[in-house]
Coordinates of C-alpha atoms and ligand atoms in Angstrom, one line a residue:
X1 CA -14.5 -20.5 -2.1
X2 CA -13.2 -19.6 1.7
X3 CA -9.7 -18.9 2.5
X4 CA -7.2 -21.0 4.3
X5 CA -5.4 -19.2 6.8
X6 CA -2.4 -18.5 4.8
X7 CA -4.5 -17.0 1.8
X8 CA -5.8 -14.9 4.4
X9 CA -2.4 -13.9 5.9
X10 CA -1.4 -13.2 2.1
X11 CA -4.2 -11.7 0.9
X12 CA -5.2 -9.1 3.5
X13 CA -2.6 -8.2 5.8
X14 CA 1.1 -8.9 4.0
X15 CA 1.5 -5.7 2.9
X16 CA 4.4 -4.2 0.9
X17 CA 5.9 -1.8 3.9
X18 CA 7.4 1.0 2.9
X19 CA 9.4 1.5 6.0
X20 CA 13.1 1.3 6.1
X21 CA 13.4 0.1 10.0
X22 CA 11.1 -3.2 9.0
X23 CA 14.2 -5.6 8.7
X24 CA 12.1 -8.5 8.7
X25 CA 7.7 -8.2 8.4
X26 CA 5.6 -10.6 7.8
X27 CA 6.1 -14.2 6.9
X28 CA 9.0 -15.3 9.2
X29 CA 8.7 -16.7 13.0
X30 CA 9.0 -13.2 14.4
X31 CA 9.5 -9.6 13.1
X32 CA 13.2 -8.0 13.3
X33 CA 12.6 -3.8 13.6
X34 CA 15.2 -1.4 14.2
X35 CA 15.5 1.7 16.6
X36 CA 16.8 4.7 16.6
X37 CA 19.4 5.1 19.1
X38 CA 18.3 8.1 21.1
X39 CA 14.4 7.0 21.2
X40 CA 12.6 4.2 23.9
X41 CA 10.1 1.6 22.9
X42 CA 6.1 2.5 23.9
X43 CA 4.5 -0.5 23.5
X44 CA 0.4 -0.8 24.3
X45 CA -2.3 -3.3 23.7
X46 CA -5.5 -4.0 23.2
X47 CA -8.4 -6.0 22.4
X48 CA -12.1 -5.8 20.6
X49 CA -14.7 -8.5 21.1
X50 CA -17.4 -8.6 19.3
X51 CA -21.0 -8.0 21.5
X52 CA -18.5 -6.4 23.9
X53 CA -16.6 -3.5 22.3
X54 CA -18.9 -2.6 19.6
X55 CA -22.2 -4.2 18.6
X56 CA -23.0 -7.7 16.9
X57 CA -23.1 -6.7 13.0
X58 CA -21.0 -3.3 13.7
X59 CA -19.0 -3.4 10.0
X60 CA -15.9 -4.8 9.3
X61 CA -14.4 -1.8 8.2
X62 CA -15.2 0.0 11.1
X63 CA -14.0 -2.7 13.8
X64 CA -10.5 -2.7 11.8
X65 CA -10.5 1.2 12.1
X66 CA -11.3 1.2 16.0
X67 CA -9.1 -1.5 16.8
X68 CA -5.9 0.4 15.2
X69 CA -7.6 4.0 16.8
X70 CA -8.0 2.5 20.1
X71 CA -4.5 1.9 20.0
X72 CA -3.2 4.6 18.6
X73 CA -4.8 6.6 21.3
X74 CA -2.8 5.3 24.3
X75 CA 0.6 6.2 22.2
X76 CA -1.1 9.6 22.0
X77 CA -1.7 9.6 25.3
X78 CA 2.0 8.7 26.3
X79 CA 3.3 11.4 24.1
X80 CA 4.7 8.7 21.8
X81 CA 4.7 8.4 17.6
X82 CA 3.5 5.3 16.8
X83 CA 5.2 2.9 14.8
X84 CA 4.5 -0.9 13.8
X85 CA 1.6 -2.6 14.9
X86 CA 0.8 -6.7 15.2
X87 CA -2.1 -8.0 14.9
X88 CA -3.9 -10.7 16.5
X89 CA -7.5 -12.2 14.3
X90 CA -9.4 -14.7 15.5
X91 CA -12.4 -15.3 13.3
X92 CA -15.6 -17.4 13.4
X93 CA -15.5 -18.0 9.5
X94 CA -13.5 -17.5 6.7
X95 CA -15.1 -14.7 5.3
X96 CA -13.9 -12.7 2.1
X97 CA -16.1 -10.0 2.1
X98 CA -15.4 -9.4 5.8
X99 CA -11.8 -9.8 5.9
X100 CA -11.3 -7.4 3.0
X101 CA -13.6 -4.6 4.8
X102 CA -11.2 -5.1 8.2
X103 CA -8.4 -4.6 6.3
X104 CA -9.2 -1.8 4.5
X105 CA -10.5 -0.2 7.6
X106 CA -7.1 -1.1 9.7
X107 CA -5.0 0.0 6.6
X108 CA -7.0 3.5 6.0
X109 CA -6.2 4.5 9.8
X110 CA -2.4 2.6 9.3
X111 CA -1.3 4.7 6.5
X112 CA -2.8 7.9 8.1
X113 CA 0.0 7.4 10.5
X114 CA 2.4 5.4 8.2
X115 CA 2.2 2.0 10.9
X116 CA 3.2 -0.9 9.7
X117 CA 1.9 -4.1 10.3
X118 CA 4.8 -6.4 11.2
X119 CA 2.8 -9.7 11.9
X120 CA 0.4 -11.5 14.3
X121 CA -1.9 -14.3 14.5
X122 CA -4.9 -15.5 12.7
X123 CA -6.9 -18.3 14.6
X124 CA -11.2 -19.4 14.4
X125 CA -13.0 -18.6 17.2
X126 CA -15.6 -16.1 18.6
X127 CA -14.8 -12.7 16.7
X128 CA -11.9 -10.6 18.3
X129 CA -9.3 -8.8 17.5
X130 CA -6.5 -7.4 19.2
X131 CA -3.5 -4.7 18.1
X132 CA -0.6 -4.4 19.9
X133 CA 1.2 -0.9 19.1
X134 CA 5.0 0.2 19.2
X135 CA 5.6 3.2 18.8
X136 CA 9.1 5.8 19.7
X137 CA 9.3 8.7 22.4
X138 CA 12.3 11.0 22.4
X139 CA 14.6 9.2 25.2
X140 CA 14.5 12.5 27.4
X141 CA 10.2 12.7 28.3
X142 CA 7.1 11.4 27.7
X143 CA 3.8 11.6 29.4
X144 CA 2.2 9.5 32.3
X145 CA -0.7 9.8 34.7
X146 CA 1.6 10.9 37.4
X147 CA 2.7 13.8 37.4
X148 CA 0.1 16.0 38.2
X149 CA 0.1 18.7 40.7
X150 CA -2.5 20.8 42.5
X151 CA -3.0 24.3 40.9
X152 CA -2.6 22.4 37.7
X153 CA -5.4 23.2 34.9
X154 CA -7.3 20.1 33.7
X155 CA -8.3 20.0 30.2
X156 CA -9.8 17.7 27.6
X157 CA -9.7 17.9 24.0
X158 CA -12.8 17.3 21.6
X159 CA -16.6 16.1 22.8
X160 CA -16.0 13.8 25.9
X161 CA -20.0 12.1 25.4
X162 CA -20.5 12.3 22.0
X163 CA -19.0 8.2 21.3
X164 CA -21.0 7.0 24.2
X165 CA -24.3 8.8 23.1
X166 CA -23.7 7.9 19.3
X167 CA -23.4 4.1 20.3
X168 CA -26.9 4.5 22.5
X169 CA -28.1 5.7 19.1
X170 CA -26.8 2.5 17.5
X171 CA -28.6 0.1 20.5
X172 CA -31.7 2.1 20.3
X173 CA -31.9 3.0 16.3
X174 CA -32.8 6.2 16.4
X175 CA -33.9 7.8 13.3
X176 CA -31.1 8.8 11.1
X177 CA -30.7 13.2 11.2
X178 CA -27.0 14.9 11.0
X179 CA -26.7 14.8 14.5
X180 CA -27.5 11.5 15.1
X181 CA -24.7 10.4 12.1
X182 CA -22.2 12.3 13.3
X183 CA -22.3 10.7 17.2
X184 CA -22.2 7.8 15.4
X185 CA -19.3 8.3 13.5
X186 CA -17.9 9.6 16.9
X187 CA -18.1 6.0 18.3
X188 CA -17.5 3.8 15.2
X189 CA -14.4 6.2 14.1
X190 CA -12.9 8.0 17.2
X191 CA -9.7 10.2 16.2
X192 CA -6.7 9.7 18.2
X193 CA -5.0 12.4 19.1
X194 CA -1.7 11.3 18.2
X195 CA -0.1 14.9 16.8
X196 CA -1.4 16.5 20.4
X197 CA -0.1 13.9 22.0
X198 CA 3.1 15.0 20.5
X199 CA 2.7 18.4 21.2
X200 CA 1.9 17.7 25.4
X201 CA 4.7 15.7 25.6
X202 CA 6.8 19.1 26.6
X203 CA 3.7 20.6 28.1
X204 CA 1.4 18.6 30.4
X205 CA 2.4 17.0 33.5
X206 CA -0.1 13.8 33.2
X207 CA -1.7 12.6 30.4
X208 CA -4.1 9.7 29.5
X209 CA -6.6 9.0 27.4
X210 CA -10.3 8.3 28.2
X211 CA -11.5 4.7 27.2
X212 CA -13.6 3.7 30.1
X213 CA -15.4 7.3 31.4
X214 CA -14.2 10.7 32.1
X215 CA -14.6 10.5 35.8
X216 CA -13.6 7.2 36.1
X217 CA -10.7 7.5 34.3
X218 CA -9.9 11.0 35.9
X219 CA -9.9 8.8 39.3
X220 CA -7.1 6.9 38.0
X221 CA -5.3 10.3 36.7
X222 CA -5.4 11.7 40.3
X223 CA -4.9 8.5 42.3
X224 CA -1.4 8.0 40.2
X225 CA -0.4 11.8 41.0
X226 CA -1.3 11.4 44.3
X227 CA -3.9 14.4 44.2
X228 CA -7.7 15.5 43.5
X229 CA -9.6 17.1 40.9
X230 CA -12.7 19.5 40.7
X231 CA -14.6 19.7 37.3
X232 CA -16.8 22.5 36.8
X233 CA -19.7 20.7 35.1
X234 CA -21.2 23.7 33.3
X235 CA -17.7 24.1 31.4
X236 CA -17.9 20.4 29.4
X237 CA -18.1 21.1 26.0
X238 CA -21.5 19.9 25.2
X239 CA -21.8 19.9 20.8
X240 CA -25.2 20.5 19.3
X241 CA -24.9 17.5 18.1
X242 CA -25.4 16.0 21.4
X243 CA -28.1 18.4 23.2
X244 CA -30.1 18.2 19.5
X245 CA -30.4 14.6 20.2
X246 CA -30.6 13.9 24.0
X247 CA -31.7 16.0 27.0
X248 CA -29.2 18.5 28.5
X249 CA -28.9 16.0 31.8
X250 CA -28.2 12.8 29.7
X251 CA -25.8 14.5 27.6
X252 CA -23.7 15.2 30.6
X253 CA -24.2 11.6 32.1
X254 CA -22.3 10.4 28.6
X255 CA -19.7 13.3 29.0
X256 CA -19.0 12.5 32.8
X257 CA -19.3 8.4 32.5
X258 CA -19.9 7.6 29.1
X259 CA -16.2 6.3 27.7
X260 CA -15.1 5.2 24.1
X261 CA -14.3 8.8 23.3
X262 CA -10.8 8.1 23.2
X263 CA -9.8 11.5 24.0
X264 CA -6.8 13.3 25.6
X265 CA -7.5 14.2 29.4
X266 CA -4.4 16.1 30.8
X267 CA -3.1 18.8 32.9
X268 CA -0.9 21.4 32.8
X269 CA 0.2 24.3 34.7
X270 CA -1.5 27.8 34.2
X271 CA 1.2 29.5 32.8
X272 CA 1.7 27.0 29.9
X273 CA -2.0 27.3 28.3
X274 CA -1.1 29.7 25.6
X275 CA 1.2 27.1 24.2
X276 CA -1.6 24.9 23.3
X277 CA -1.9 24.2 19.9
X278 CA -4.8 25.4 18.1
X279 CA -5.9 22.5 15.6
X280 CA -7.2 20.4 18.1
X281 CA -10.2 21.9 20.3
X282 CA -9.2 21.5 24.3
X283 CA -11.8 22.6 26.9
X284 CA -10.6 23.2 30.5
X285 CA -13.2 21.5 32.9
X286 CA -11.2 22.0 35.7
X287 CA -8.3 22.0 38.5
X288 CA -6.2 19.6 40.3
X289 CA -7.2 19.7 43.8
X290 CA -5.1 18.3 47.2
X291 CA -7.7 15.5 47.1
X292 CA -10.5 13.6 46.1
X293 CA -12.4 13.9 42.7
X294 CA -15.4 16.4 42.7
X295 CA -18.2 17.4 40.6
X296 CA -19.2 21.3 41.0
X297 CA -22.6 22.1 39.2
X298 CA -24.3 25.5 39.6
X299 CA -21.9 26.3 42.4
X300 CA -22.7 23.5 44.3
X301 CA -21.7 20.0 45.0
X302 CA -23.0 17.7 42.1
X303 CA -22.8 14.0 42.3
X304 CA -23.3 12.4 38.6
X305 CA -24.9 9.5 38.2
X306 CA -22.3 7.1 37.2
X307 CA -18.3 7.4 36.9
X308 CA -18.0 4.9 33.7
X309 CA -17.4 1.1 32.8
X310 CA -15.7 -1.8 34.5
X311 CA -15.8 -5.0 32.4
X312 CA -15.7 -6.8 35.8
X313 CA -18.1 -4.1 38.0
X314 CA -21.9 -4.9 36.1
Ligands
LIG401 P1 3.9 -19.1 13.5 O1 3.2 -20.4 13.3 O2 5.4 -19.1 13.4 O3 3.5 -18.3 14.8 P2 2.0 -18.2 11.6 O4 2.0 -19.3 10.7 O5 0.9 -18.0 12.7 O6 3.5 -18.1 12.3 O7 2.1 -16.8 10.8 C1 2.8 -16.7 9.6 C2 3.3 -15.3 9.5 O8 2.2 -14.4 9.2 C3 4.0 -14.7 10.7 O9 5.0 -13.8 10.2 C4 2.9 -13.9 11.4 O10 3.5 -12.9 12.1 C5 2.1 -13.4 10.2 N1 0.7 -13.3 10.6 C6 -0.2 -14.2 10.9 N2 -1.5 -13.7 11.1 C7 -1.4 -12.4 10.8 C8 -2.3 -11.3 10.8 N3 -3.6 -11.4 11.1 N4 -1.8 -10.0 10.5 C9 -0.5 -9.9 10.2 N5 0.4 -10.9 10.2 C10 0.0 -12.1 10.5
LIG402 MG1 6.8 -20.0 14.2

């Protein structure tokens, strides 16, 4: 037999939360949290569609993981520490099997970072699913796009590519090998970078994360500090993984334009680069500039392909 809406709301998602600033979770109109004195909100959103954001018959489990990491990465990318979480579900059918993957999926990532889900919405429809994250920053600094200087060094942590090549790999079903599972993973699990997020917070002068494409999102980086960027194509951190499973030019197509990596991309003075922590892997791939956003490849002028995704540019 299905669930009704409210055995739904009971049975997957109202959670016994540990935390001591819930006053009020689930179950009532609204949720009542409280916050420390000497911190601001960070508040972010987003949403998954199905056939959109990841493929039609992409897991449960792994669509209630990305929509919590997806999240969690622009609260990494404002140097915040995320908090509570709601949670708006809207279903085509009341599914047991399926809502119990979701929430274990949401929940694994959640209690990885001790979030607590405070409430939302359950509706039937076409499958989506949005999270909307709060989170703390100390009241003092936290990270934006703007503040980015020329001279500054621009780095970016992890495999910039390896999400968008592992969800061609999906599309086009290649044959299953090591590489090919862990690009995968790489799209249907991202890892946000929520503890170097921390770290930058005292560090970088702009932060954000890359959702939509590395150049494209870069654009946005420079155009809020009111500067340029060069990236030295030869330094992007290409993984085996990738160049054991595409050509050397298509793997830097996905790490120039291919988005979903959900990645720090940042900048920092010169001086401040031995301060980086070690236990997350940053590459610099290159300088703020006065102006405009250039590719260098070979020591010459290299115009990529594509810059990344606009839901309204196809
Ligand atoms: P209302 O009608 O007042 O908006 P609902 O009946 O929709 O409230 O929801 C009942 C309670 O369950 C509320 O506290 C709401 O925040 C919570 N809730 C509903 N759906 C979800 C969900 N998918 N995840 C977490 N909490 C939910
Ligand atoms: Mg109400």
């Amino acid at each position: 037999m299905s669930d009704g809406e409210f055995d739904i709301i009971a049975r997957y998602f109202d959670r016994h939360v540990a935390r001591e600033d819930v006053l009020l979770g689930i179950g009532d109109d609204a949720a009542v949290l409280s916050l420390p004195a000497n911190r601001r909100l960070v508040i972010a959103m987003d949403t998954l569609v199905d056939g959109v954001h990841f493929p039609k018959g992409t897991a449960a489990a792994d669509i209630g993981y990305r929509a919590l990491a997806v999240n969690l990465s622009d609260l990494a990318a404002m140097g915040a520490q995320p908090e509570w979480m709601t949670l708006s579900l809207c279903a085509p059918v009341s599914d047991p099997a399926w809502f119990d993957g979701f929430s274990r999926g949401l929940f694994e990532l959640a209690d990885r970072y001790q979030v607590a889900l405070v409430g939302g919405d359950t509706v039937k429809g076409p499958l989506a699913v949005t999270v909307q994250i709060a989170g703390t920053v100390e009241a003092d600094r936290w990270l934006t796009r703007a503040g980015a200087r020329p001279g500054d060094l621009l780095f970016v942590s992890g495999v910039p590519g390896e999400a968008a090549a592992g969800l061609a790999v999906i599309q086009g079903s290649l044959p299953v090998t090591s590489a090919t599972r862990h690009l995968r993973q790489r799209f249907l699990r991202p890892e946000p970078r929520v503890s170097l997020g921390r770290c930058l917070r005292n560090m970088a002068t702009a932060a954000m994360d890359v959702s939509d494409g590395l150049l494209t999102d870069l654009d946005k980086l420079a155009g809020a500090s009111g500067c340029g960027a060069r990236i030295d194509v030869d330094a992007l951190p290409l993984s085996s993984a990738l160049l054991d499973t595409f050509a050397r030019d298509a793997c830097i197509d996905y790490a120039l334009a291919g988005g979903d990596d959900y990645e720090l991309l940042f900048t920092i003075p010169p001086q401040r680069v031995v301060e980086l922590p070690s236990d997350v892997a940053c590459t610099q791939i290159g300088v703020m500039t006065e102006r405009e956003v250039q590719c260098w490849r070979d020591g010459n002028p290299f115009v990529p392909r594509r810059r990344g995704y606009d839901h309204f540019d196809m």
